[in-house]
Coordinates of C-alpha atoms and ligand atoms in Angstrom, one line a residue:
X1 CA 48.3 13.9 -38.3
X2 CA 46.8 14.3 -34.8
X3 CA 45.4 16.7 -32.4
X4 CA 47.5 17.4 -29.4
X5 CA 47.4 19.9 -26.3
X6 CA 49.8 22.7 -26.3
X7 CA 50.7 26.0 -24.3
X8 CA 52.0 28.7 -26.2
X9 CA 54.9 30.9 -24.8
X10 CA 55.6 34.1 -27.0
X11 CA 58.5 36.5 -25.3
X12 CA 59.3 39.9 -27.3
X13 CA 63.2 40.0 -28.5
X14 CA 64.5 43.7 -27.9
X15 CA 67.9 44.9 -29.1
X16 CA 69.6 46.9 -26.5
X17 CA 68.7 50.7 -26.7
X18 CA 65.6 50.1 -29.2
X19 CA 62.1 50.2 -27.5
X20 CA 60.0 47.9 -30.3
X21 CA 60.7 44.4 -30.1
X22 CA 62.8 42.8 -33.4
X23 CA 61.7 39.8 -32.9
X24 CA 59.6 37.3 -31.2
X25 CA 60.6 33.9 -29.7
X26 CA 57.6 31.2 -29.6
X27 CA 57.6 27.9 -28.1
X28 CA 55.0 25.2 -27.8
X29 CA 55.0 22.7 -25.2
X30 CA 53.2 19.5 -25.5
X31 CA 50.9 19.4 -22.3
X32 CA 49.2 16.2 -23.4
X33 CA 50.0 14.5 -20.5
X34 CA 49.3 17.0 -17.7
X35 CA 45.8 17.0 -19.2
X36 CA 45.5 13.7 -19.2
X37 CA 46.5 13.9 -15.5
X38 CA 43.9 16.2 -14.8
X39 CA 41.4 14.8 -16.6
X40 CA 42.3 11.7 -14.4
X41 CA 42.3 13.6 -11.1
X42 CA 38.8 14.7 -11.9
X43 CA 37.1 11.5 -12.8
X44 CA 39.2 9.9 -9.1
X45 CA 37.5 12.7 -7.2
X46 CA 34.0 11.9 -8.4
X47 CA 34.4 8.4 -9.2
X48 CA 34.8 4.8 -6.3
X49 CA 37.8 3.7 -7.2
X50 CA 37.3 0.0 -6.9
X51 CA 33.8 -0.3 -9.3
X52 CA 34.3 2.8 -11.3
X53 CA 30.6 4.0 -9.9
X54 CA 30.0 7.5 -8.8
X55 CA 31.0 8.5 -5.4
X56 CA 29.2 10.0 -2.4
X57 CA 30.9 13.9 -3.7
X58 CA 29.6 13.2 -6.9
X59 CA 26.3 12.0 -5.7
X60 CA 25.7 15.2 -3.6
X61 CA 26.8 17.5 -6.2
X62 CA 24.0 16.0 -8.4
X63 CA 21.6 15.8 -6.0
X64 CA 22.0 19.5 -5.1
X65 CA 21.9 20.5 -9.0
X66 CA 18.7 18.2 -9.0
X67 CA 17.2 19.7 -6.4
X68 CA 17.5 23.6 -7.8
X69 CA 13.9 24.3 -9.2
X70 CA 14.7 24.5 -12.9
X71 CA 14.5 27.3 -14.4
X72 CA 11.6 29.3 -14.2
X73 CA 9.7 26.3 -14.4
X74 CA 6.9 26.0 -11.5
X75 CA 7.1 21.9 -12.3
X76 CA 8.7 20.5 -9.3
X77 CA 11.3 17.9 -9.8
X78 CA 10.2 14.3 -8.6
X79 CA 13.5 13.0 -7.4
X80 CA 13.6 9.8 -5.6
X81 CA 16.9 8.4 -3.4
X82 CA 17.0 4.2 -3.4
X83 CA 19.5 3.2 -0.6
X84 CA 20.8 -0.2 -1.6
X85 CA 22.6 -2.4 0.9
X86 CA 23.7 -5.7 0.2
X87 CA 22.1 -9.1 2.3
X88 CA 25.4 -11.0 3.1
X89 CA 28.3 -9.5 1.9
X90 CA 30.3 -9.3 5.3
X91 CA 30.1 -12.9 5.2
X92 CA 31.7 -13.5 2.2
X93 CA 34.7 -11.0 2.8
X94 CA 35.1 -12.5 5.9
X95 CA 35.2 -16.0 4.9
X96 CA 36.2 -16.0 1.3
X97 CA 39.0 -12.9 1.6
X98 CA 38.9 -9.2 0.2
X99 CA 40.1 -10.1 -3.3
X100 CA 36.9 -12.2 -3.6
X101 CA 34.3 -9.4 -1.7
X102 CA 36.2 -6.8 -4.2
X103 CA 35.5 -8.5 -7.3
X104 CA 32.0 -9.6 -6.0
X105 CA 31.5 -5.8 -5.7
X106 CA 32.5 -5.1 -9.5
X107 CA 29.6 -7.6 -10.2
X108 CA 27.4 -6.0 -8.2
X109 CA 28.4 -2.7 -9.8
X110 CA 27.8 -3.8 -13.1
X111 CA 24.0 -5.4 -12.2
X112 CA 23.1 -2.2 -10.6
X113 CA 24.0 -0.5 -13.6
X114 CA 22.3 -2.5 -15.8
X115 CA 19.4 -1.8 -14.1
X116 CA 19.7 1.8 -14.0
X117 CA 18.5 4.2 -16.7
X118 CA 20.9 6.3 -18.3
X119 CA 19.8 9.8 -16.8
X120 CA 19.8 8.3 -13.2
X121 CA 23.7 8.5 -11.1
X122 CA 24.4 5.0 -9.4
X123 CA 27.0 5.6 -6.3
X124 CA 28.6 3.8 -4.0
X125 CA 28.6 5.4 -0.7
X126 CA 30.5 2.7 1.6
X127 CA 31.5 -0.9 1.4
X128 CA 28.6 -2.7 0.8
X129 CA 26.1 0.4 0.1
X130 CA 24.7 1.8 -3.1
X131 CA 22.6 4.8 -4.0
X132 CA 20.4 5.0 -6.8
X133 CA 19.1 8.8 -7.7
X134 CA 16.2 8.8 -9.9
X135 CA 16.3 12.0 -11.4
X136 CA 12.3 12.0 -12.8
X137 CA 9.7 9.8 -12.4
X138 CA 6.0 9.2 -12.9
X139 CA 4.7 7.4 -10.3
X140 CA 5.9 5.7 -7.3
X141 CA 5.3 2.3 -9.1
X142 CA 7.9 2.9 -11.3
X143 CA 10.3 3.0 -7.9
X144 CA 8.9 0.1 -6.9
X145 CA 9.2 -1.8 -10.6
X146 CA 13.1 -0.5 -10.2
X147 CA 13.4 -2.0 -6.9
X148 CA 12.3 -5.3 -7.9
X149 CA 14.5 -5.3 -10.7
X150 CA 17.3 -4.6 -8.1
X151 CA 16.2 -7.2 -5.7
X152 CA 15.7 -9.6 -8.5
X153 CA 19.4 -8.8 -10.1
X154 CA 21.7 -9.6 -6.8
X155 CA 19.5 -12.6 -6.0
X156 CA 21.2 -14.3 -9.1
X157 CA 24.1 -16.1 -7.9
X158 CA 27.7 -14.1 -8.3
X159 CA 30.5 -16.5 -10.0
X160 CA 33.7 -15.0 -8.0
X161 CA 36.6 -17.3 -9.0
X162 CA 35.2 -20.4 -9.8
X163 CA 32.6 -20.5 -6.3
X164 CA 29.4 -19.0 -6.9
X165 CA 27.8 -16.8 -3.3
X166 CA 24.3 -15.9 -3.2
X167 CA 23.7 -12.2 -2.0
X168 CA 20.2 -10.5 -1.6
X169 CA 20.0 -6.4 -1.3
X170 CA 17.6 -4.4 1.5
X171 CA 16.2 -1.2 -0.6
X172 CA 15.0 2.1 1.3
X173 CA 13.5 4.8 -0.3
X174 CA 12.9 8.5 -0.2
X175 CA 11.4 11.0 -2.0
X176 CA 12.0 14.8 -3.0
X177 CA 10.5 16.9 -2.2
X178 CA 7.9 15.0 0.2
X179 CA 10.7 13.5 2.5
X180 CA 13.0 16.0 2.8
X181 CA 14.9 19.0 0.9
X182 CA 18.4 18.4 1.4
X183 CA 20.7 16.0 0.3
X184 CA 21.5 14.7 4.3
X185 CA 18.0 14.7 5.1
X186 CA 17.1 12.2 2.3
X187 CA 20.0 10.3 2.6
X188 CA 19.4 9.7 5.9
X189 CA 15.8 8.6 5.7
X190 CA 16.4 6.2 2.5
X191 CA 18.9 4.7 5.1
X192 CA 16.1 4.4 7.8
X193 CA 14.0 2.9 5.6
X194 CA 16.2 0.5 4.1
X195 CA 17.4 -0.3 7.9
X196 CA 13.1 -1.1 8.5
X197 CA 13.6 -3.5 5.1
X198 CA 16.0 -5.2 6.6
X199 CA 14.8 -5.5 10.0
X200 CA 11.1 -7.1 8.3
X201 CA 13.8 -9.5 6.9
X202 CA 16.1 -9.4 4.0
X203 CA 15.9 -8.9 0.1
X204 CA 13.2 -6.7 0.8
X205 CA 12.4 -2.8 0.0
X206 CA 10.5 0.0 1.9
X207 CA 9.1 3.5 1.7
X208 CA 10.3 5.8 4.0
X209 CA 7.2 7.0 6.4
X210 CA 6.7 10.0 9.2
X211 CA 5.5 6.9 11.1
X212 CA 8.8 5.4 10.4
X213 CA 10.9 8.6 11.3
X214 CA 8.4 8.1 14.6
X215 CA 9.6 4.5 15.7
X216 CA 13.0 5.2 15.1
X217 CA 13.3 8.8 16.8
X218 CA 11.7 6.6 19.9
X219 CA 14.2 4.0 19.2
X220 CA 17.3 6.0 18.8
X221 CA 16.2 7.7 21.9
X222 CA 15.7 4.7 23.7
X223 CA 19.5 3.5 22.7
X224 CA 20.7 6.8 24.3
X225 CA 19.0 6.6 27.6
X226 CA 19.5 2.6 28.1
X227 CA 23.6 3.2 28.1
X228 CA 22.8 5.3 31.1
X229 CA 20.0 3.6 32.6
X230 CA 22.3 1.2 34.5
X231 CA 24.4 3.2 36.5
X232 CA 21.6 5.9 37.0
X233 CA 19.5 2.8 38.8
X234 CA 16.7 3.1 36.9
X235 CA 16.1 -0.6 35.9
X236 CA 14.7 -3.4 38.5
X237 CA 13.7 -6.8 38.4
X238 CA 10.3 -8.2 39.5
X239 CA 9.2 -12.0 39.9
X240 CA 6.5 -14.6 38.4
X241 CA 6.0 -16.5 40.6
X242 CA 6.3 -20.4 39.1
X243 CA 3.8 -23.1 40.0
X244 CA 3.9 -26.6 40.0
X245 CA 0.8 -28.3 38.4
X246 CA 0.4 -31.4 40.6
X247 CA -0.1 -29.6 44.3
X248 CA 0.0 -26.0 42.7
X249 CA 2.7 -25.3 44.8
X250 CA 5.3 -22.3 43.9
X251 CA 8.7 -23.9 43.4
X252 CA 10.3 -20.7 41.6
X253 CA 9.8 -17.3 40.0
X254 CA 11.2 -16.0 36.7
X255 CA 13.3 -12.6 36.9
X256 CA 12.0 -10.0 34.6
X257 CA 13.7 -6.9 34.1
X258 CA 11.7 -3.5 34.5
X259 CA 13.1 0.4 33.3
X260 CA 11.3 3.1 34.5
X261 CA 13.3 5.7 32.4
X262 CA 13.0 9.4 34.0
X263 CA 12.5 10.7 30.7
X264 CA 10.3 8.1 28.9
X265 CA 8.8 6.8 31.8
X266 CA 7.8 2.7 31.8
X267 CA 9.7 1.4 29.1
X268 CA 8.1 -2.4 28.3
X269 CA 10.9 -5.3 27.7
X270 CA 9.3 -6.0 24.6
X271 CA 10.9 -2.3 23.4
X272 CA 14.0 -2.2 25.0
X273 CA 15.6 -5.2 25.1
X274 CA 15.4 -5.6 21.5
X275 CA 17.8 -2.7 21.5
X276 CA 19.9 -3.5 24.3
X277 CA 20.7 -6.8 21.9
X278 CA 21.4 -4.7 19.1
X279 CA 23.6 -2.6 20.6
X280 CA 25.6 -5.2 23.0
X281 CA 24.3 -2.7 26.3
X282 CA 22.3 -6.5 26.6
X283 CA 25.5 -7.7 28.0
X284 CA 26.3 -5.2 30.7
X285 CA 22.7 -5.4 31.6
X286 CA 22.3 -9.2 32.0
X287 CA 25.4 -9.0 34.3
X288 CA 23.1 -6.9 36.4
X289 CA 20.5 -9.2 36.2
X290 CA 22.0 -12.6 37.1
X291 CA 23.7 -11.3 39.8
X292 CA 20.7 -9.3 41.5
X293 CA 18.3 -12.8 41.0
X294 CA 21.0 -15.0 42.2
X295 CA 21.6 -12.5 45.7
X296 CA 17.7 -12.6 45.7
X297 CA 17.0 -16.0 45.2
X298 CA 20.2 -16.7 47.8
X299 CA 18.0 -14.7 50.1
X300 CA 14.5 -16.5 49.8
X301 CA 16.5 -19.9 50.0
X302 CA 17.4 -18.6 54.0
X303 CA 14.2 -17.7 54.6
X304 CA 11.3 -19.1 53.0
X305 CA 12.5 -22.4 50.9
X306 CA 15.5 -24.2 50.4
X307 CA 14.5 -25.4 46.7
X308 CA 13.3 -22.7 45.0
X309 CA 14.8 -22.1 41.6
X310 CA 14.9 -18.8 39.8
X311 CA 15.0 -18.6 36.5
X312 CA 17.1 -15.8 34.2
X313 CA 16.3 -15.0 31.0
X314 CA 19.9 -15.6 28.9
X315 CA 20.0 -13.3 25.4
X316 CA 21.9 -14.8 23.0
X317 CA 24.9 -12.9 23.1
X318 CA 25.6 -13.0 26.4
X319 CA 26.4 -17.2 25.7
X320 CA 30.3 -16.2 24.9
X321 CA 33.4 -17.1 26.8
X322 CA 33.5 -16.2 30.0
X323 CA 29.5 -17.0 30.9
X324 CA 30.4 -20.2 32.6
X325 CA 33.4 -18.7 34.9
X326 CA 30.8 -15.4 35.4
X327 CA 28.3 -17.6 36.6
X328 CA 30.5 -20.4 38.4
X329 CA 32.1 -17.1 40.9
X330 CA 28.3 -15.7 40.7
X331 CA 27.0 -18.7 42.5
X332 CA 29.8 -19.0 45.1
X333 CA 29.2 -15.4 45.8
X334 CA 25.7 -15.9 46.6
X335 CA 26.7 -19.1 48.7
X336 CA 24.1 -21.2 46.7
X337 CA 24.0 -24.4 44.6
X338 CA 23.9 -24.5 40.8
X339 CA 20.4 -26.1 41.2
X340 CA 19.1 -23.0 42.1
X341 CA 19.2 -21.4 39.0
X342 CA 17.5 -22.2 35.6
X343 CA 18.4 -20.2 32.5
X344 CA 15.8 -19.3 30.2
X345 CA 17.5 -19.3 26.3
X346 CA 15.8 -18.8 23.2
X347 CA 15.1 -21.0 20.0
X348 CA 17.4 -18.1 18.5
X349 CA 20.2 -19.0 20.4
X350 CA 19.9 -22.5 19.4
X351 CA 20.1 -22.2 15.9
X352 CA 23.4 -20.0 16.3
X353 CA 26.8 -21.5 16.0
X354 CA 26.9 -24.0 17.6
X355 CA 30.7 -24.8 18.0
X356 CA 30.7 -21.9 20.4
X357 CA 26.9 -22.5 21.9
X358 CA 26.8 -26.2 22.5
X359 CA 30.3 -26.4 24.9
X360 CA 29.0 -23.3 27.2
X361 CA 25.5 -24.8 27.4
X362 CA 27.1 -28.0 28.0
X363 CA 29.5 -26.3 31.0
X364 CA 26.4 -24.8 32.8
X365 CA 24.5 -28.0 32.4
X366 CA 27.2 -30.2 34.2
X367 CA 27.9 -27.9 36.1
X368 CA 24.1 -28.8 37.3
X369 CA 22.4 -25.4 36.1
X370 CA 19.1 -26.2 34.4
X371 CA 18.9 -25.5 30.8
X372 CA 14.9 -24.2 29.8
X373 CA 13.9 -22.9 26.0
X374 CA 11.8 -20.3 26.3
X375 CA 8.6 -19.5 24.1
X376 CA 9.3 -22.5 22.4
X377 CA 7.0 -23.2 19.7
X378 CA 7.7 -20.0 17.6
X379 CA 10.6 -19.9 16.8
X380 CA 12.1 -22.3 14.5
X381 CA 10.6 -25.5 12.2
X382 CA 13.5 -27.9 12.9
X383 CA 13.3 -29.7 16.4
X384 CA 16.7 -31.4 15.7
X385 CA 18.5 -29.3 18.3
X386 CA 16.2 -31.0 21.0
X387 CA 18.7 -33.8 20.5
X388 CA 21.7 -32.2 20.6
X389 CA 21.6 -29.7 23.2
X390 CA 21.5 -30.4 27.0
X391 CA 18.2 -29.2 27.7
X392 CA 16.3 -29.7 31.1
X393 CA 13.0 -27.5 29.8
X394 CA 10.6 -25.9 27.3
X395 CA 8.3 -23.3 28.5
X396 CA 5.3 -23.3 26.1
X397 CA 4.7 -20.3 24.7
X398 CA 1.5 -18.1 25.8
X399 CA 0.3 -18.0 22.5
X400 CA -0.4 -21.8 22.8
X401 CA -1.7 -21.5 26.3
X402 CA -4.2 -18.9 25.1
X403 CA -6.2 -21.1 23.1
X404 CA -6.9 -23.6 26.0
X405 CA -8.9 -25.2 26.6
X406 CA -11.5 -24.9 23.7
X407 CA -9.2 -24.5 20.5
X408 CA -8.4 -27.5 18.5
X409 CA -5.1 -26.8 17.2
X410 CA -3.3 -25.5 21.2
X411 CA -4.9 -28.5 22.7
X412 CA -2.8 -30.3 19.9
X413 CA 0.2 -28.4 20.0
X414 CA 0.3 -28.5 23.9
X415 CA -0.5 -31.8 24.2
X416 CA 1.9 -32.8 21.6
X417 CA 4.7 -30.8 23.5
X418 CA 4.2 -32.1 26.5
X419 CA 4.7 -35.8 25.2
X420 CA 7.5 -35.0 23.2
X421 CA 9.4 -32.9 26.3
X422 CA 8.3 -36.3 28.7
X423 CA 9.7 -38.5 25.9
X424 CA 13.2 -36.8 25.3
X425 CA 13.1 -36.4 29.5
X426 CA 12.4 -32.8 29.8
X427 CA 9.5 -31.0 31.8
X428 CA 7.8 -28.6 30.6
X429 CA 6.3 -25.2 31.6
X430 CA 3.0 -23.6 30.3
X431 CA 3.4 -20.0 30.6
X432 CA 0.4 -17.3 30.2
X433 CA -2.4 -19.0 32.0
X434 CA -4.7 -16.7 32.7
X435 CA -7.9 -18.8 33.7
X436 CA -8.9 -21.9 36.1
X437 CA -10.2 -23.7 33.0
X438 CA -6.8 -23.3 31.5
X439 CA -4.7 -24.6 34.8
X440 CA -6.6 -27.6 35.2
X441 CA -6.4 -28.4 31.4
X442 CA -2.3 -28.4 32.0
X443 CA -2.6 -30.2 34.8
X444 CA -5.2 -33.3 32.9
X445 CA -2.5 -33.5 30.2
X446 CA 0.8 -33.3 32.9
X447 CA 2.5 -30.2 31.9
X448 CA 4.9 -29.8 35.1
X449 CA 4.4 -26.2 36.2
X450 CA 2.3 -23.0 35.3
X451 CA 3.0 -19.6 35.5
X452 CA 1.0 -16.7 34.5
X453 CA -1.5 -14.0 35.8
X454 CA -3.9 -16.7 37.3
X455 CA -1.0 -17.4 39.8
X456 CA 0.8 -14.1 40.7
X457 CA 1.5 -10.9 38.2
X458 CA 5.3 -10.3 38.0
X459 CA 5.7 -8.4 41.2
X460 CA 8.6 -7.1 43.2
X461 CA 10.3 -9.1 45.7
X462 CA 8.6 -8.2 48.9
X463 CA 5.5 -8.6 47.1
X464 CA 6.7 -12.3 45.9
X465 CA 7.5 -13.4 49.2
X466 CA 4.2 -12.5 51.1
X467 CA 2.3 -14.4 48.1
X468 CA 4.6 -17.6 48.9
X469 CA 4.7 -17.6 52.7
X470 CA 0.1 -17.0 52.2
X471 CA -0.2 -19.5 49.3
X472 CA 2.3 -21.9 51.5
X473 CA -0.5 -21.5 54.5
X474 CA -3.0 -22.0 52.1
X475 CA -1.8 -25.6 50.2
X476 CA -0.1 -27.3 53.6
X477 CA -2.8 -29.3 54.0
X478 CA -3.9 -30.8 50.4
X479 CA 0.3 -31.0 49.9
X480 CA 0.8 -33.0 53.7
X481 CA -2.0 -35.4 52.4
X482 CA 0.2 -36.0 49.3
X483 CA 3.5 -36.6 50.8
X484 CA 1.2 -39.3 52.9
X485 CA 0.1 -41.2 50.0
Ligands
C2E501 P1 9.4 -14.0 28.6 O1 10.7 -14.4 29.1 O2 8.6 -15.0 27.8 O3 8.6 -13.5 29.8 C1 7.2 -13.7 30.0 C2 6.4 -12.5 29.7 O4 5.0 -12.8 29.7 C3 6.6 -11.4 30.7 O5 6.5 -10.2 30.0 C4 5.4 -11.6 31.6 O6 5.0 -10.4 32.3 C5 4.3 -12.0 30.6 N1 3.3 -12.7 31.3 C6 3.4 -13.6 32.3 N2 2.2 -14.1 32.6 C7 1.3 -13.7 31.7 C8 -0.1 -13.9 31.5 O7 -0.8 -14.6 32.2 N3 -0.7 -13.2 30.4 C9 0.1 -12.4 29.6 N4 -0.6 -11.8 28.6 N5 1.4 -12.2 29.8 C10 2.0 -12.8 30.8 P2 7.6 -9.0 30.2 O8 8.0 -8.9 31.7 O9 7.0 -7.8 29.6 O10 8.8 -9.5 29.5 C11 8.8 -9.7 28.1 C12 10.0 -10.3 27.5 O11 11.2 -9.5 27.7 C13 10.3 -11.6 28.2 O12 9.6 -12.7 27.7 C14 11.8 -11.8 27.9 O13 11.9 -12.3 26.6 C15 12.3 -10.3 27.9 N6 13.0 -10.1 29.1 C16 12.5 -9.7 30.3 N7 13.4 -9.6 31.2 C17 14.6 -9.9 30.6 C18 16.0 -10.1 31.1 O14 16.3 -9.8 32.2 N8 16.9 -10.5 30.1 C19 16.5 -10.7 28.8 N9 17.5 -11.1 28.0 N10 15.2 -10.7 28.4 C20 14.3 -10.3 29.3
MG502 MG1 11.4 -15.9 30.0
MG503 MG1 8.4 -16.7 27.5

């Protein structure tokens, strides 16, 4: 009583010396199961195995079809591409172990798909990525109505085995035919654009943009010239020089790295350490740097003053293992004393682990290096890592400084900065101060030392020592009277 698959074999029976066949031998065969088979192979080669979703094969297959003008119609299809990647998956495969991340992907798989209408193709293209391909629509605020749906579904909390993880998604988007024609084209700048979303900070979603394409052409080409820049000698350090507020006196200079890239020209850090971070070329490169302001500094401390303190701007992830022995055989190298050097960190770095942070920063600062938090004020709400960090410094951020001395709310920020660093037995640093009015403002309210445009511009090091050895001519007389008092 059922319907099966069969083949059919029919051979002719032929008596010996007769030419028409007698008779006929049939046989069926029951192929049932080599269909199923193939029916099976067919849906594994379009389908991800773990969620049951479409694949990236699939997903290009239908793009393509989607992208053939149909028919004779002159209507061009409106097809968009939503690049979904998850906010905080690698951390819960990494902590909670695959079997959890898998069947936290099934969930995601099936929220995705709820939000998905029927005549769209949901994928998944790689671990934690999704594709969405909107096959028709309207207007782009129907896009933007399905991303919000998306962002909206993963920020519910996923019940994996009795814990519960909180995901959020980064959505990029492109469009057919306006951002491209062809399936690689628009993947790729759904992928830039959801890499923008997640830069502007997570569970968000973004258009893709020529300007876009712009910044990230720059950027990508940046990336490729940096990995050379070091060993082609195109980057340099120049020095600002560091005041002290009392007897404006320069005690220091802060090392700050300059690229003069032969095919981009002056490349601000602002642009490319950003990049350098992201792509670890940070750590190679702040080698460089310690070791060049330590020789120089070593240098100035022969010939012009035995105190003067430079100060190194530390990325985050150069604080690993290792940075304390590095800068231990650095110092010995240079034949000076820990106290020469001060190492500028960020608010950032404080707020990172800090089972690996707080040891290292805790090895430099006994070993005697100084310990300074650089444009501190932006960065973070929570102050309690003033307590449990050895810190020696915060520099005030320029922002602040800018205000001074007329605005209401930097008087009260600086002023309240400078308390709190005196209270907790830090000094601080303004940095930024551009005007007189500004210098003698941090001075009334005792901020230790200045450093900005008033004083010096970075410059390089020939320049820095001429402006010490003048400015040193220039102060011996108010400073003598000081000493005397
Ligand atoms: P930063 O450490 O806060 O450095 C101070 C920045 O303020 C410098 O910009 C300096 O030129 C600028 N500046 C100093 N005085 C004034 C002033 O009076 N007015 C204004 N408007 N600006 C002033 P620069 O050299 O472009 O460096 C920018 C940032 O790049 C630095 O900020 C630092 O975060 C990063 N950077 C520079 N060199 C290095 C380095 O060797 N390693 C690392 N990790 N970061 C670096
Ligand atoms: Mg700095
Ligand atoms: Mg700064």
């Amino acid at each position: 009583g059922e319907t099966i698959w069969i083949t059919v074999n029919v051979v002719p029976i032929t008596k010996p010396g007769e030419h028409e066949a007698g008779s006929l031998l049939i046989s069926f065969t029951d192929i049932g199961p080599v269909r199923k088979a193939q029916q099976q192979l067919k849906y594994l080669a379009t389908r991800d195995s773990l969620t049951g979703l479409y694949n990236r094969a699939y997903l290009a297959d239908r793009m393509r079809d989607l992208f053939e003008p149909a028919g004779l119609s002159t209507e061009l299809a409106r097809v968009a591409v939503l690049f979904v990647d998850l906010d905080g998956f690698k951390k819960v495969n990494d902590t909670a172990g695959h079997e959890a991340g898998d069947a936290l992907l099934c969930s995601v798989a099936r929220r995705l798909a709820s939000c998905v209408d029927k005549k769209d193709t949901l994928a998944r293209v790689g671990g934690d990525e999704f594709v969405i391909v909107v096959s028709r629509y309207d207007t782009t605020g129907d896009l933007v109505a399905l991303a919000r749906g998306i962002l909206e579904a993963v920020a519910v909390p996923f019940a994996v085995a009795g814990n519960e993880y909180y995901l959020g998604a980064s959505i990029g988007i492109s469009l057919f035919p306006e951002d491209g024609q062809d399936v690689p084209t628009l993947m790729r700048n759904a992928d830039s654009a959801m890499y923008s979303a997640k830069q502007r900070g997570r569970n968000n979603f973004e258009f893709f943009t020529a300007d876009l394409n712009k910044h990230l052409q720059r950027r990508f080409a940046i990336e490729q010239l940096l990995r050379r820049a070091l060993a082609a000698g195109e980057l340099s350090l120049v020095y600002q020089p560091i005041v002290d507020s009392r007897r404006g006196r320069t005690v220091g200079a802060e090392a700050l790295l300059r690229w003069y890239s032969r095919e981009l020209g002056d490349v601000s850090p602002v642009e490319f350490i950003p990049v350098a971070e992201d792509t670890g070329l940070i750590v190679p490169i702040g080698n460089w740097v310690l070791e060049h302001a330590c020789e120089q500094v070593a240098q100035w401390r022969r010939t012009l003053a035995p105190d003067l303190v430079i100060a190194v701007n530390l990325s985050p992830r150069q604080v690993s293992e290792g940075l304390v022995e590095r800068i231990e055989r650095c110092l010995a190298r240079c034949g000076i004393g820990a106290d020469a050097l001060e190492l500028e960190i960020t608010e950032r770095l404080l707020m990172n682990d800090s089972d690996i942070v707080l040891p290292i920063l805790s090895a430099l600062s006994n070993m005697g290096v100084r310990i300074s938090v650089d444009d501190f004020g932006t960065g973070y709400s929570s102050l309690s890592y003033l307590k449990r960090f050895p810190l020696h410094n915060l520099k005030i951020d320029r922002s602040f400084v800018a205000g001074l001395p007329d605005h209401r709310d930097s008087i009260a920020i600086t002023q309240a900065v400078v308390a709190m660093a005196h209270s907790l037995g830090m000094n601080v640093t303004a940095e930024g101060v551009e005007t007189p009015a500004q210098a003698s403002f941090l001075r009334a309210i005792e901020c230790d030392k200045q450093q900005g445009y008033l004083f010096s511009r970075p410059v390089a090091a020939s320049a820095y020592a001429r402006g010490l050895q003048e400015s040193s001519q220039a102060v011996q007389e108010p400073a003598a009277l000081r000493q005397a008092d």
